[in-house]
Structure formats: structure tokens, C-alpha cells
PDB file of C-alpha atoms in Angstrom:
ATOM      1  CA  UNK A   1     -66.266  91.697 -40.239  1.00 89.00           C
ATOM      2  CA  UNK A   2     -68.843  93.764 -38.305  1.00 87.00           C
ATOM      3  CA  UNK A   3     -66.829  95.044 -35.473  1.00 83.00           C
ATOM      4  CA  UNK A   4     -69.766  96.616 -33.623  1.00 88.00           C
ATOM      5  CA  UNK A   5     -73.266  97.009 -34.713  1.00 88.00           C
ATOM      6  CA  UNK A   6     -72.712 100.398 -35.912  1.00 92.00           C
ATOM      7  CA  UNK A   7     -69.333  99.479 -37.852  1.00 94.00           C
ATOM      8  CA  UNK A   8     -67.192  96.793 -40.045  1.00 93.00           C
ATOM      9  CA  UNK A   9     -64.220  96.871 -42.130  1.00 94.00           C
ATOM     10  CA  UNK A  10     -63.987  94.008 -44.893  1.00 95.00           C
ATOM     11  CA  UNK A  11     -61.607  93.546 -47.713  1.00 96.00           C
ATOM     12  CA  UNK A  12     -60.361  91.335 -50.601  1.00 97.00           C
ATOM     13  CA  UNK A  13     -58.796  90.895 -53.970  1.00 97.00           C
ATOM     14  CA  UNK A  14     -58.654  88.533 -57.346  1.00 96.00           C
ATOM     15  CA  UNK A  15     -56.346  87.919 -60.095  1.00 96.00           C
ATOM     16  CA  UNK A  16     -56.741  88.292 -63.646  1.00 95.00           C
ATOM     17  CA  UNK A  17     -54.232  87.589 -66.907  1.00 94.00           C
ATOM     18  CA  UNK A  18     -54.617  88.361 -70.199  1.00 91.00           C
ATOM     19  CA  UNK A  19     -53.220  86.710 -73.023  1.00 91.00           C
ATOM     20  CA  UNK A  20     -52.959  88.010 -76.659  1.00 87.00           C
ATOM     21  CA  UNK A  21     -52.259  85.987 -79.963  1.00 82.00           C
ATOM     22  CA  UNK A  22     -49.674  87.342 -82.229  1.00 74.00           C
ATOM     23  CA  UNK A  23     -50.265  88.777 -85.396  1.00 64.00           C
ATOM     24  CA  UNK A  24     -50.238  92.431 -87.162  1.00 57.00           C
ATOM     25  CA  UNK A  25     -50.503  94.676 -84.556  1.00 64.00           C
ATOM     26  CA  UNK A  26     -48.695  97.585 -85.573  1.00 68.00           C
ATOM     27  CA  UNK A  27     -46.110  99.822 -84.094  1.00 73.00           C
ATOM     28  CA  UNK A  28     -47.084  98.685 -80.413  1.00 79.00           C
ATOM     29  CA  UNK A  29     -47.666  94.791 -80.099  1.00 82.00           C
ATOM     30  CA  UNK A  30     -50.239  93.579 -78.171  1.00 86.00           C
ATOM     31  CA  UNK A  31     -48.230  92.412 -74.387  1.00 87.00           C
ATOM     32  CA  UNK A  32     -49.509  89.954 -71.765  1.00 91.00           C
ATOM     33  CA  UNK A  33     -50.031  91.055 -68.727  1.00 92.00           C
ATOM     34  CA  UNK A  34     -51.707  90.643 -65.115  1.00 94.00           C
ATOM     35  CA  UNK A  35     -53.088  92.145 -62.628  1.00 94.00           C
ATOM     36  CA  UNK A  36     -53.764  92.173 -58.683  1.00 95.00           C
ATOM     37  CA  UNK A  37     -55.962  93.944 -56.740  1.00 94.00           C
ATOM     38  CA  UNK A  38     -56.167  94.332 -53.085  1.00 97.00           C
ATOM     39  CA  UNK A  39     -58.570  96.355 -50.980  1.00 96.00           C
ATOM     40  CA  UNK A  40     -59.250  97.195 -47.694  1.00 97.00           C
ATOM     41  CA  UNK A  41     -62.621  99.046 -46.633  1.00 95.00           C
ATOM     42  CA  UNK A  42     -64.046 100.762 -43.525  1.00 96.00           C
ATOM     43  CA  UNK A  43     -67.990 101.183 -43.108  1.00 94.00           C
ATOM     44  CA  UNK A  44     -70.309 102.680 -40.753  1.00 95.00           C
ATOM     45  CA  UNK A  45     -73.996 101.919 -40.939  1.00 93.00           C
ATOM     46  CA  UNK A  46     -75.725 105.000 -40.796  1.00 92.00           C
ATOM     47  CA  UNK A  47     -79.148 103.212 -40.548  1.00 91.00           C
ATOM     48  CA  UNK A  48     -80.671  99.949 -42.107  1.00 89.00           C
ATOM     49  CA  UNK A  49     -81.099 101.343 -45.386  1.00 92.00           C
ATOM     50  CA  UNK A  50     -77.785 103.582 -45.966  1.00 92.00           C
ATOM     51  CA  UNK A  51     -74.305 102.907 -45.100  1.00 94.00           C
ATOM     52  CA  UNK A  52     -70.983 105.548 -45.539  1.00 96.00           C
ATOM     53  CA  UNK A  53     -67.375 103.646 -46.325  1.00 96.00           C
ATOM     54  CA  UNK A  54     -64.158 104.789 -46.777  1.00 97.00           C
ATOM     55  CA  UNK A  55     -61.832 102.673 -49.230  1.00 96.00           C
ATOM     56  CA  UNK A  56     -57.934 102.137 -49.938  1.00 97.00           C
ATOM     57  CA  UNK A  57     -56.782 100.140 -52.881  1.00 96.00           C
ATOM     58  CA  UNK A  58     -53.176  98.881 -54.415  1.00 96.00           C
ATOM     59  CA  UNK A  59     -52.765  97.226 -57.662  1.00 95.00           C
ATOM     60  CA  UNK A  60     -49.881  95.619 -59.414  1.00 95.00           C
ATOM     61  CA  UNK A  61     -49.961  95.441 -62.933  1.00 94.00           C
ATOM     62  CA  UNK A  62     -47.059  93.108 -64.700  1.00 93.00           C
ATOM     63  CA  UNK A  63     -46.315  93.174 -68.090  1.00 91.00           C
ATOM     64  CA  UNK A  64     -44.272  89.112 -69.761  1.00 86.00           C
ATOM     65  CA  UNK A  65     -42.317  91.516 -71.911  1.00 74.00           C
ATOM     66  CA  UNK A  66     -41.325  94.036 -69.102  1.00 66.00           C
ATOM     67  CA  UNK A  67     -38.017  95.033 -71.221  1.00 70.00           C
ATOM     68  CA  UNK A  68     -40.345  97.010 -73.883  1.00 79.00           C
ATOM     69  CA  UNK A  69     -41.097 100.307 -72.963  1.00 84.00           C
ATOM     70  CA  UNK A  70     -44.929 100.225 -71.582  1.00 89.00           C
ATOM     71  CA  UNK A  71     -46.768 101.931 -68.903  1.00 91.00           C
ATOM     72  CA  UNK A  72     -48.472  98.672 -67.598  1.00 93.00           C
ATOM     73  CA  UNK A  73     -45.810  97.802 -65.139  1.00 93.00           C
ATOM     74  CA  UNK A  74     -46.898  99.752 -62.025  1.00 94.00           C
ATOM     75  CA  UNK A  75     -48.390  99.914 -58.653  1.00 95.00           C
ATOM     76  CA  UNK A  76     -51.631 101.743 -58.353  1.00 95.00           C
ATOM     77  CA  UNK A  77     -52.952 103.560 -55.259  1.00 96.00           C
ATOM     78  CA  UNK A  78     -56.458 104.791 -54.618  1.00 95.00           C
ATOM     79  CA  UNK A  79     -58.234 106.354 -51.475  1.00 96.00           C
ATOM     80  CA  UNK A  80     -62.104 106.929 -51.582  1.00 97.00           C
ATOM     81  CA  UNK A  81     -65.044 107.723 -49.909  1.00 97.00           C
ATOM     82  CA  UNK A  82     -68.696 107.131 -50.479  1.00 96.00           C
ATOM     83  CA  UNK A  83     -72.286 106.167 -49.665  1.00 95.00           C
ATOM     84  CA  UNK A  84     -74.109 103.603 -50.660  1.00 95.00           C
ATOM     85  CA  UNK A  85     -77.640 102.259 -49.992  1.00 95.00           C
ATOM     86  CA  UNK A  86     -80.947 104.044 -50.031  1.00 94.00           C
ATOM     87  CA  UNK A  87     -81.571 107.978 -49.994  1.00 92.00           C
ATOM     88  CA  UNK A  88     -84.775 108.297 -50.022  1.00 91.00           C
ATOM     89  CA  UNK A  89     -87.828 106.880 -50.518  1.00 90.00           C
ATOM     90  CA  UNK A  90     -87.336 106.534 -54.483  1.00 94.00           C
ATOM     91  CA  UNK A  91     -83.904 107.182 -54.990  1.00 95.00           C
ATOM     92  CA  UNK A  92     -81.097 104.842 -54.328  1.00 96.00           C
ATOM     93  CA  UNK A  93     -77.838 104.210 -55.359  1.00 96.00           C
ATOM     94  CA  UNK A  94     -73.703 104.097 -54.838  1.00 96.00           C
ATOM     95  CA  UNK A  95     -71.442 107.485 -54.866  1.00 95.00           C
ATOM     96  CA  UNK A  96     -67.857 107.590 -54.349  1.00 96.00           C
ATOM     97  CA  UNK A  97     -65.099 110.019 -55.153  1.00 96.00           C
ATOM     98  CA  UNK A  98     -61.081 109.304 -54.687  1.00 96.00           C
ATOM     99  CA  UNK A  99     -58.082 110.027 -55.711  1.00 96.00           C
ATOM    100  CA  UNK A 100     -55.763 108.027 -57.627  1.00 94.00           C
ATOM    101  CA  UNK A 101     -51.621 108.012 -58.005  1.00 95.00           C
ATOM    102  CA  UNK A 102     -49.737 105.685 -60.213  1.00 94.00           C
ATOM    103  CA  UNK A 103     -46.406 104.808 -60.037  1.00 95.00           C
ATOM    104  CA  UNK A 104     -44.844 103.119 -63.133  1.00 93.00           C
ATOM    105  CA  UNK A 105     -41.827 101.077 -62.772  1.00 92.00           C
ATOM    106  CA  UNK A 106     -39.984 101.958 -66.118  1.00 88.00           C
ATOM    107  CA  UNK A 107     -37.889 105.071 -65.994  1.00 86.00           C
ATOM    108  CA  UNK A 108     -38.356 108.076 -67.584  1.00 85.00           C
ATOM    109  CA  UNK A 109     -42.344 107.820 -66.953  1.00 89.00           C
ATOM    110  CA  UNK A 110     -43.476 110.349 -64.084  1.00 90.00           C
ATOM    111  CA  UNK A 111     -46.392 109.469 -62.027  1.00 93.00           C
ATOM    112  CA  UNK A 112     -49.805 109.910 -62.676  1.00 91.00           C
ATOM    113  CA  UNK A 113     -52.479 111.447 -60.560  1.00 92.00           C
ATOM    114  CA  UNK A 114     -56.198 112.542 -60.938  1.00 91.00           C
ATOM    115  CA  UNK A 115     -59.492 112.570 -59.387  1.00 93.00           C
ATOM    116  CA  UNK A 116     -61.377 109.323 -59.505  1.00 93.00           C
ATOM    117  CA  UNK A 117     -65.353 109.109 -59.176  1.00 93.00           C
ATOM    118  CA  UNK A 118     -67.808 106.523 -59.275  1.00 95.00           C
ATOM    119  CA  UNK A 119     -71.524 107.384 -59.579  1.00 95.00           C
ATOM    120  CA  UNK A 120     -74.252 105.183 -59.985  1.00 96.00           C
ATOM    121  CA  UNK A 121     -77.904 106.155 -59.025  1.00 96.00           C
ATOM    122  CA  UNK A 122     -81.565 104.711 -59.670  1.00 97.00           C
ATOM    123  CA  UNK A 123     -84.413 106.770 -59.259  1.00 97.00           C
ATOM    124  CA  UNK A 124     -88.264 105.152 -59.202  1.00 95.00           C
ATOM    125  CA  UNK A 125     -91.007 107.468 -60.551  1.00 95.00           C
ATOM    126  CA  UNK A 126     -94.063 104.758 -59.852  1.00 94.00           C
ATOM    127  CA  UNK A 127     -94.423 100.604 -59.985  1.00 91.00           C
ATOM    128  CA  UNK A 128     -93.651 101.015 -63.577  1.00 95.00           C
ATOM    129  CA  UNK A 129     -91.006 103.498 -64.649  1.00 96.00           C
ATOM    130  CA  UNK A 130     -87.579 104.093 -63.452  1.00 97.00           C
ATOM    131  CA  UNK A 131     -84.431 105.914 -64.506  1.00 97.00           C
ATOM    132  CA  UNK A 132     -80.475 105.768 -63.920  1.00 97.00           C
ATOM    133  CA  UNK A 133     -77.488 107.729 -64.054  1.00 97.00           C
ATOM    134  CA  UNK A 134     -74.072 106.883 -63.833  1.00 97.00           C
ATOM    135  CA  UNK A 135     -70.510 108.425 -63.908  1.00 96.00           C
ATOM    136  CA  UNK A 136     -67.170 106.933 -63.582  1.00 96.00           C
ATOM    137  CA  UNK A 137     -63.367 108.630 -63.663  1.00 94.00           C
ATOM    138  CA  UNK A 138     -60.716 105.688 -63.850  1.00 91.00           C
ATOM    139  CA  UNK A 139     -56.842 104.604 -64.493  1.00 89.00           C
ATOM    140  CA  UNK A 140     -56.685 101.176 -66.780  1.00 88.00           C
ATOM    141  CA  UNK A 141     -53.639 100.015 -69.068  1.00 88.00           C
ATOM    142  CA  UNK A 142     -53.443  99.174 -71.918  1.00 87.00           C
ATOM    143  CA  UNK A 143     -52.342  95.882 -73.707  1.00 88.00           C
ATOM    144  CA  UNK A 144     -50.451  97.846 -75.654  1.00 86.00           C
ATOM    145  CA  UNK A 145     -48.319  99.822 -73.084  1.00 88.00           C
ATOM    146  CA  UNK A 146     -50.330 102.864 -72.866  1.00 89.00           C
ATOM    147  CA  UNK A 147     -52.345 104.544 -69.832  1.00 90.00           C
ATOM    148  CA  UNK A 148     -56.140 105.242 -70.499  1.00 92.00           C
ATOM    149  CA  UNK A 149     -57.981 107.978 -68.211  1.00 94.00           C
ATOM    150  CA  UNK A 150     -61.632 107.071 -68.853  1.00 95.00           C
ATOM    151  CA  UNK A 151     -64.754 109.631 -68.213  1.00 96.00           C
ATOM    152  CA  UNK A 152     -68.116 107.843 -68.389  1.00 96.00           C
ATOM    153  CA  UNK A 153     -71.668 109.021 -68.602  1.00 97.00           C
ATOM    154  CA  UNK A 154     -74.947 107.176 -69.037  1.00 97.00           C
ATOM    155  CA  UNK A 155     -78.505 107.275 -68.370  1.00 97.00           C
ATOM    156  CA  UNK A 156     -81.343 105.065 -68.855  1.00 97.00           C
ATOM    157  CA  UNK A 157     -85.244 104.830 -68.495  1.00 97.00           C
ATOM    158  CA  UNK A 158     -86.920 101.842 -68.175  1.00 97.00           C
ATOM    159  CA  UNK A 159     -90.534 101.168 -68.702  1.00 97.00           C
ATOM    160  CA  UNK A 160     -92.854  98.167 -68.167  1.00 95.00           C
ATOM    161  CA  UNK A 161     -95.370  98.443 -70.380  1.00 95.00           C
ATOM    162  CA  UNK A 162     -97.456  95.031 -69.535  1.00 93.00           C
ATOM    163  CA  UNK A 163     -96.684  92.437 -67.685  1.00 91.00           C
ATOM    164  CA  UNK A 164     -94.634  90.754 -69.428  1.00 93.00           C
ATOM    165  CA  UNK A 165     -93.068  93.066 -71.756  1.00 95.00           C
ATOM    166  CA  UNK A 166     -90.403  96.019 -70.495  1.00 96.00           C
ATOM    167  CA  UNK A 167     -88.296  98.817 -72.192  1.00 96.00           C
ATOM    168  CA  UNK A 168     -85.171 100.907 -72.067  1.00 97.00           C
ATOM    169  CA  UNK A 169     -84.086 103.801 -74.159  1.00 98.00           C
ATOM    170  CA  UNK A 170     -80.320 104.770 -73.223  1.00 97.00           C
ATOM    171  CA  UNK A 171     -77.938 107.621 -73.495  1.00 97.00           C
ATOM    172  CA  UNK A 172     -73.681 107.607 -73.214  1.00 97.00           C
ATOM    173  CA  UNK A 173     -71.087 109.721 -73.380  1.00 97.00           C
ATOM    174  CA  UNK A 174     -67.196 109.187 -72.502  1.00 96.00           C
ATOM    175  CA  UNK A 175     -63.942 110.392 -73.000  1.00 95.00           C
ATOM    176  CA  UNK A 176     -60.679 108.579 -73.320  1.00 93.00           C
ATOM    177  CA  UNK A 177     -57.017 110.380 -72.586  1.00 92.00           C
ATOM    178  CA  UNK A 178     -54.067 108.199 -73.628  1.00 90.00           C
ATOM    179  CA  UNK A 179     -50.685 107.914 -72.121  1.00 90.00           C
ATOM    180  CA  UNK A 180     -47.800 106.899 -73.488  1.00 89.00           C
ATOM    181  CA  UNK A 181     -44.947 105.649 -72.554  1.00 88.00           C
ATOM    182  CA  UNK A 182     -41.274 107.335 -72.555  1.00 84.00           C
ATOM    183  CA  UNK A 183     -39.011 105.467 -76.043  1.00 80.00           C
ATOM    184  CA  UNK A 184     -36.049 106.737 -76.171  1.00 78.00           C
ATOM    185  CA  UNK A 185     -35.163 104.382 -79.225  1.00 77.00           C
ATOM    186  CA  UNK A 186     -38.618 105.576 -81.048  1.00 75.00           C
ATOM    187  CA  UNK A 187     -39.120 108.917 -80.528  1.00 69.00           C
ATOM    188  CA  UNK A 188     -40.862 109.616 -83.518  1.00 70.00           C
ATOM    189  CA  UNK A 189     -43.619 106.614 -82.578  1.00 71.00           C
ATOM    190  CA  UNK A 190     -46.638 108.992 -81.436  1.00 70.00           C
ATOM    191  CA  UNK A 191     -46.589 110.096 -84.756  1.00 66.00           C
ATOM    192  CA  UNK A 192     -50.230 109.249 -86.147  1.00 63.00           C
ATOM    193  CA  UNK A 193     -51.576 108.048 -83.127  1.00 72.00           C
ATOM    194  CA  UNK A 194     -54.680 108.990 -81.059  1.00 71.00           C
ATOM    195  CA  UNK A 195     -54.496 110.596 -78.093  1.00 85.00           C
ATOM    196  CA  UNK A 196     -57.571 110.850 -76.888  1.00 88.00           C
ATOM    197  CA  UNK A 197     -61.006 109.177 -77.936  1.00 92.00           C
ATOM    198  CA  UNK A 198     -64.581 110.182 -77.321  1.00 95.00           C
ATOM    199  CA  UNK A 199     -67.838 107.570 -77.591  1.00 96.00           C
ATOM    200  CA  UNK A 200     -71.394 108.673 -78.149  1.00 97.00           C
ATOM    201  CA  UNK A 201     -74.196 106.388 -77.994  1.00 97.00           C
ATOM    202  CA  UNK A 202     -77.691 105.631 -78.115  1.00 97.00           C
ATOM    203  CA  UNK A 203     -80.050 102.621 -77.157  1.00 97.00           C
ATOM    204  CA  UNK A 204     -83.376 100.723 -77.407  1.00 97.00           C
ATOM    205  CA  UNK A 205     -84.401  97.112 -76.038  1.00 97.00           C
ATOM    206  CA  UNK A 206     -87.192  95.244 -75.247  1.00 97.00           C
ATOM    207  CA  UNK A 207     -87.629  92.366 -73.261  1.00 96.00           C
ATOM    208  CA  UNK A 208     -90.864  89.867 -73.228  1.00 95.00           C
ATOM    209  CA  UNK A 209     -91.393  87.095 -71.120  1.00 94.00           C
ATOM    210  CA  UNK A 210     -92.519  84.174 -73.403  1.00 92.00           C
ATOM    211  CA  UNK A 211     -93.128  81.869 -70.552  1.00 91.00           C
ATOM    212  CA  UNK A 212     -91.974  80.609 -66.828  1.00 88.00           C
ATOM    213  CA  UNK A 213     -89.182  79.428 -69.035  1.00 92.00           C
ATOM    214  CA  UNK A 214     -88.266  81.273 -71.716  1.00 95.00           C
ATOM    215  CA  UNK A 215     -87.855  85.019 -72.723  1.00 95.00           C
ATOM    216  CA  UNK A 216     -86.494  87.446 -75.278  1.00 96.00           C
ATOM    217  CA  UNK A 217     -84.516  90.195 -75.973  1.00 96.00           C
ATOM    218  CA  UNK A 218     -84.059  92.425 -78.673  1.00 97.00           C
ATOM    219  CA  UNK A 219     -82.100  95.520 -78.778  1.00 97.00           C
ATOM    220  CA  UNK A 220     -80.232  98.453 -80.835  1.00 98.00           C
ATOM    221  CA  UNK A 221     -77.527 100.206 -80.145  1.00 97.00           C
ATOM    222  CA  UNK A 222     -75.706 102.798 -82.054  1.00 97.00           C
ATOM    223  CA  UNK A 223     -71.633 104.639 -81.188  1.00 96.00           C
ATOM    224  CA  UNK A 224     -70.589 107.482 -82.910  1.00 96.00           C
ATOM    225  CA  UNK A 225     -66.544 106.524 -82.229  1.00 94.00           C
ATOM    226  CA  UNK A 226     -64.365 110.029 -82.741  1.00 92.00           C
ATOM    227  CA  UNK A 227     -60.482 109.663 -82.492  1.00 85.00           C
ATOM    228  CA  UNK A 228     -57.408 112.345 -83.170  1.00 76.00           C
ATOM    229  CA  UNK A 229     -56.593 110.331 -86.158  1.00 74.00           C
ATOM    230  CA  UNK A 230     -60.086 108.976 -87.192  1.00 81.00           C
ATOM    231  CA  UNK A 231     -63.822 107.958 -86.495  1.00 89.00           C
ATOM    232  CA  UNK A 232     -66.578 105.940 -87.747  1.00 93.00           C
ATOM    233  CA  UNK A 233     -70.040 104.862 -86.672  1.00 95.00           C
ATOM    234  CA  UNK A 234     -70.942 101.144 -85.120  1.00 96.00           C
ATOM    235  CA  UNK A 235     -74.481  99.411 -85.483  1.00 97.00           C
ATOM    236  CA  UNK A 236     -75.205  96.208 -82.989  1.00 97.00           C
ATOM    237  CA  UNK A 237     -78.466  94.908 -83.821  1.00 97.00           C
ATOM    238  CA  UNK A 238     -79.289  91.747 -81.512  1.00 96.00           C
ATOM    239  CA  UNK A 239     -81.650  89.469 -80.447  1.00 97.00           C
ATOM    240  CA  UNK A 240     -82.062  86.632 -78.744  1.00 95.00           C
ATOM    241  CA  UNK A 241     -84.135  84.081 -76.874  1.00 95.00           C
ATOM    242  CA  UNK A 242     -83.256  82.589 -73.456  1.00 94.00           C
ATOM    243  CA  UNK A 243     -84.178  79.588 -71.386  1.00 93.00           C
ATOM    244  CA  UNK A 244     -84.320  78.574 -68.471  1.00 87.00           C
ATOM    245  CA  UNK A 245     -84.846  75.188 -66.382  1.00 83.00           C
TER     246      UNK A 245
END
């Protein structure tokens, strides 16, 4: 709602539930669970091309199996500011930072806390070549009753070379800090688990336009995977042609 031509505040949420099979999954099962978000934001429009915004979240997390010790039952606060639009002539993109506390419902799990950032920026060299960057700090649970603090970095170029035909190489980085939760009955359970998880990967596509209908993609992508407890290497090789009518 654009309360004034200079300002608006808007809002919103959604609903999401996921639902897990049963089978071998260890010393933590797998848990349904939901969650609902709801935010409220403020903006001011600085001028046509860049606007500022000031957000406040709340999300409720629900676990079907509450009685097992988890850390997915919980409310979820977060307060952030940002920018988003165009900041120059060739560089344009969303930045916000926020902070985030957690409250779970279980006792014997103290609150969480942390600095929160999203980053996300695309810079244009000329008609042909372009480059982004991106960082993110976030909160998620787990299916499997645990907290996750996420760090995320990427970057990207992109490169049309005709035409029809465009390429990417691509660079990422994160880090993931587990959480878990208070067992009074298991205390022995963290025992040969991971608590914390870093992701390193690489990237190549190319995309062709076969037609006005149909194009295709093909692609590489390598992660180096490094947990406490142990690490491997993943290969995705894909391709694919799509149509459309």
C-alpha cells in the first residue's frame, strides 16, 4: 500500500509442510513439520530507480512429533534493513542486514541469536558481460531436530558470446553450524555427529537458443562436501533441451 508517493508499507506470508517417509534414518528420524511466515515491511522510495525498507518477520515452526526432543518447534524473530534497486549506472542489486532471535519451545534449549545478511548484487561491464555476487547469513531447522546457521558465498560471470549462445563460470563457498537439541535421555547422541559442514564449488554452463521454440542447456558442476565426521566430492553433469509453445 503506497501511503504517499514517497512511502508504502506492504506485507504477507505462506505456508509450507513437509512430509518424510519412514525408513533407516539413524539416531535422529526424519519429523514432519511446518512452517509460517509472516512479514511486515516499511519502504521509502528514494528515487525511481532505488528504494530503502526496513523489515520485521515472525515464524512458527511445528514439529507432528513435538514430544521428541528437536529444535524445530519455535518462534523466529527477525528485524532488517536494506536497499534495493539500482546504484548506479551498472550496478544493481538487493542488500540487507538483520538480526535474528529464536526462541524454541522445548526446555532446556536457550535461545539463539546472530547477525543475519542478505547480499545479492549484479554488476554490467558492457551489452555482453556481467557478473554477480551474493551473500546470505540465515536460521533454518532441520527435519531432523537440529538448528542450521548457514553462511553463503557465490559469484558468477556471464558471457554472451553470439547471439544465441551465452555462458557462466561460477564460484561458492558456505559454511554450515549445527545445533542440537538438549536429550536428557541420550546424552551420549552427539557422539559421531557433524557439527558443522563446509561446501566448495565450481561451475560451467552454456545455453543456445535452437529456435523461437526450443533451447538448450548444458552444464557442470562440481562440490567438494567437508564434514567433522567425513567428506566426499559430488559431480552433476546435465543437459537438457527445452520447449516452448
Amino acid at each position: 500500500y503506497n501511503h504517499s508517493p514517497k512511502f508504502g508499507i506492504g506485507g504477507g506470508t505462506s505456508y509450507s509442510i513437509q512430509e518424510y517417509q519412514s525408513g533407516s534414518t539413524g539416531p535422529r528420524p526424519y519429523q514432519d513439520f511446518s512452517t509460517l511466515p509472516i512479514y511486515i515491511r516499511a519502504f521509502y522510495i528514494y528515487s525511481e530507480k532505488l528504494d530503502f525498507y526496513t523489515n520485521y518477520s515472525f515464524k512458527k515452526s511445528i514439529s507432528k512429533n513435538g514430544s521428541q526432543p528437536n529444535l524445530i518447534d519455535s518462534d523466529s524473530h527477525t528485524f532488517s534493513v536494506g536497499a534495493s534497486g539500482n546504484y548506479s549506472s551498472k550496478l544493481s542489486g538487493d542488500a540487507s542486514v538483520g538480526y535474528t532471535l529464536i526462541d524454541f519451545d522445548q526446555v532446556g534449549n536457550p535461545s539463539q541469536d546472530n547477525l543475519t545478511l542478505s547480499l545479492e548484487l549484479l554488476y554490467k561491464y558492457n551489452s555482453k558481460t556481467s557478473s554477480s555476487f551474493g551473500i546470505s547469513r540465515n536460521f533454518s531447522p532441520s527435519a531432523q531436530g537440529f538448528s542450521t546457521f548457514a553462511t553463503t558465498v557465490n559469484t558468477a560471470v556471464n558471457h554472451r558470446f553470439t547471439e544465441t549462445l551465452t555462458g557462466s563460470i561460477s564460484l561458492s563457498a558456505s559454511q554450515v553450524d549445527y545445533t542440537y537439541p538438549f536429550d536428557p535421555n541420550n546424552p551420549d547422541l552427539l557422539i559421531g555427529e557433524s557439527h558443522s559442514m563446509n561446501t566448495y564449488g565450481f561451475g560451467l554452463s552454456l545455453a543456445k537458443s535452437l529456435s523461437r521454440y526450443f533451447s538448450a542447456l548444458t552444464s557442470y558442476n562440481y562440490s567438494l562436501i567437508d564434514r567433522t565426521s567425513n567428506s566426499y566430492d559430488r559431480h552433476v553433469l546435465q543437459a537438457q533441451i527445452t520447449g516452448r509453445f
